[in-house]
Amino acid sequence: MIRNFISEFKKFAMRGNVIDMAVGIIIGAAFGKIVDSLVKDVLMPPIGLLLGKVDFSDLKIVLTEGENPVSINYGLFINALISFIIVALAVFILIKAINKLQEKACKEEAAAPAEPTTKTCPHCCSEIAIKATRCPHCTSELK
C-alpha cells in the first residue's frame, strides 16, 4: 500500500507540468527580488529626491514610542505597491505576447487545410479509410 502511494506520488511529481510549475515559481521568486531591488534601490531614491529628499522606507506613523515602538510603515507599503504594479505590468505584457503568438499559430492552422483521412466508397457511398483497398461495408475492391 505504501509502495503504491510512493509510486503514484513519484509519477505525479515527475510529470512535465508539475516540474514546469516548480521552475516557474522559482523564476518568479527571483524576478520578484529583482523587481523589489529595482523599486527600492533604483526608482524610489530619485522619486524621493524629487519630493524633497524623502526616503519612502522611513515613512511611518508612530503609534506608540518607547522601548518597543509601534508604527504604521506606509512607506514600505508604497514600495511594495510599486513592486506589485511593475510585476503585474510585466506579467500582463508577457501574457499579451503569448496570446498574440497563440492567435498567430491558430490562424496558421486554420489556413492550412488538413489532409483527408477518409474517402467515399463509389459502390455503397460509405465513408472509409483513405488507404482502404476494399470497402468494409460492401466488400467491393477499390482502386
XYZ file of C-alpha atoms in Angstrom:
143
model
C 0.000 0.000 0.000
C 2.769 2.436 0.902
C 4.761 1.382 -2.174
C 1.710 2.107 -4.323
C 1.337 5.531 -2.683
C 5.039 6.333 -3.204
C 4.846 5.125 -6.798
C 1.796 7.309 -7.502
C 3.441 10.314 -5.847
C 6.627 9.819 -7.865
C 4.570 9.579 -11.066
C 2.713 12.790 -10.138
C 5.869 14.699 -9.154
C 7.761 13.783 -12.308
C 5.050 14.836 -14.741
C 6.180 17.652 -17.009
C 3.633 20.247 -15.931
C 4.495 19.880 -12.223
C 8.183 20.403 -12.936
C 7.366 23.351 -15.227
C 5.266 24.882 -12.447
C 8.126 24.469 -9.935
C 10.576 26.131 -12.324
C 8.073 28.956 -12.874
C 7.714 29.522 -9.133
C 11.487 29.640 -8.635
C 11.985 32.047 -11.533
C 9.031 34.127 -10.314
C 10.570 34.418 -6.846
C 13.886 35.523 -8.340
C 12.088 38.002 -10.609
C 10.253 39.359 -7.560
C 13.556 40.000 -5.801
C 14.919 41.798 -8.859
C 11.814 43.992 -9.096
C 11.945 44.671 -5.346
C 15.550 45.841 -5.693
C 14.637 47.904 -8.760
C 11.943 49.716 -6.782
C 13.913 50.196 -3.540
C 17.351 50.921 -4.981
C 16.720 52.496 -8.401
C 13.240 54.030 -8.678
C 12.401 55.262 -5.186
C 15.594 57.286 -4.450
C 15.099 59.670 -7.415
C 11.360 59.905 -6.696
C 12.166 60.659 -3.055
C 14.706 63.263 -4.137
C 12.136 64.954 -6.377
C 9.657 65.016 -3.487
C 12.084 66.785 -1.146
C 14.679 64.191 -0.155
C 12.113 61.730 1.203
C 13.177 58.131 1.895
C 9.999 56.141 1.398
C 11.215 53.258 3.553
C 11.393 55.673 6.505
C 7.842 56.991 6.088
C 5.701 55.847 9.011
C 3.127 56.896 11.537
C 4.341 56.233 15.075
C 1.504 54.979 17.276
C 3.498 54.409 20.471
C 7.035 55.334 21.433
C 9.310 53.817 23.990
C 11.157 50.547 24.300
C 9.077 48.713 21.641
C 7.607 51.396 19.373
C 4.573 50.546 17.258
C 4.253 52.216 13.874
C 2.381 52.009 10.596
C 5.082 51.777 7.903
C 3.185 53.174 4.953
C 6.446 53.965 3.079
C 7.260 50.244 2.894
C 3.707 49.675 1.709
C 4.231 52.231 -1.095
C 7.419 50.367 -2.128
C 5.547 47.034 -2.127
C 2.691 48.565 -4.118
C 5.048 49.893 -6.786
C 6.793 46.483 -6.915
C 3.411 44.804 -7.418
C 2.473 47.208 -10.216
C 5.767 46.519 -12.022
C 5.341 42.724 -11.676
C 1.704 42.927 -12.791
C 2.710 45.028 -15.812
C 5.458 42.540 -16.743
C 3.047 39.597 -16.440
C 0.443 41.473 -18.499
C 2.967 42.150 -21.267
C 4.130 38.508 -21.184
C 0.578 37.110 -21.355
C -0.314 39.536 -24.136
C 2.717 38.375 -26.167
C 1.862 34.701 -25.563
C -1.754 35.265 -26.616
C -0.587 37.015 -29.787
C 1.703 34.070 -30.640
C -1.082 31.553 -29.959
C -3.512 33.561 -32.077
C -0.991 33.602 -34.924
C -0.452 29.833 -34.613
C -4.227 29.209 -34.624
C -4.625 31.318 -37.784
C -1.863 29.351 -39.493
C -3.511 26.034 -38.523
C -6.880 27.240 -39.783
C -5.373 28.451 -43.065
C -3.730 25.110 -43.872
C -6.431 22.534 -44.696
C -5.946 19.150 -43.089
C -5.101 16.149 -45.231
C -8.203 13.996 -45.767
C -8.237 10.733 -43.813
C -11.355 9.234 -45.357
C -12.917 8.733 -48.782
C -16.295 7.588 -50.072
C -16.814 4.122 -51.486
C -18.051 4.540 -55.110
C -20.240 1.430 -54.783
C -22.124 1.881 -51.481
C -21.298 5.561 -50.693
C -19.994 4.665 -47.205
C -17.181 6.635 -45.658
C -13.999 4.541 -45.425
C -10.312 4.992 -44.631
C -8.316 6.704 -47.366
C -5.818 3.803 -47.563
C -8.501 1.117 -47.803
C -8.270 -1.210 -50.819
C -11.566 -2.943 -50.053
C -14.752 -1.435 -48.639
C -15.560 -2.910 -45.214
C -19.284 -2.318 -45.798
C -19.931 -3.754 -49.262
C -16.590 -5.618 -49.689
C -16.051 -4.087 -53.133
C -12.483 -3.720 -54.314
C -11.322 -0.136 -54.619
C -8.810 1.342 -56.986
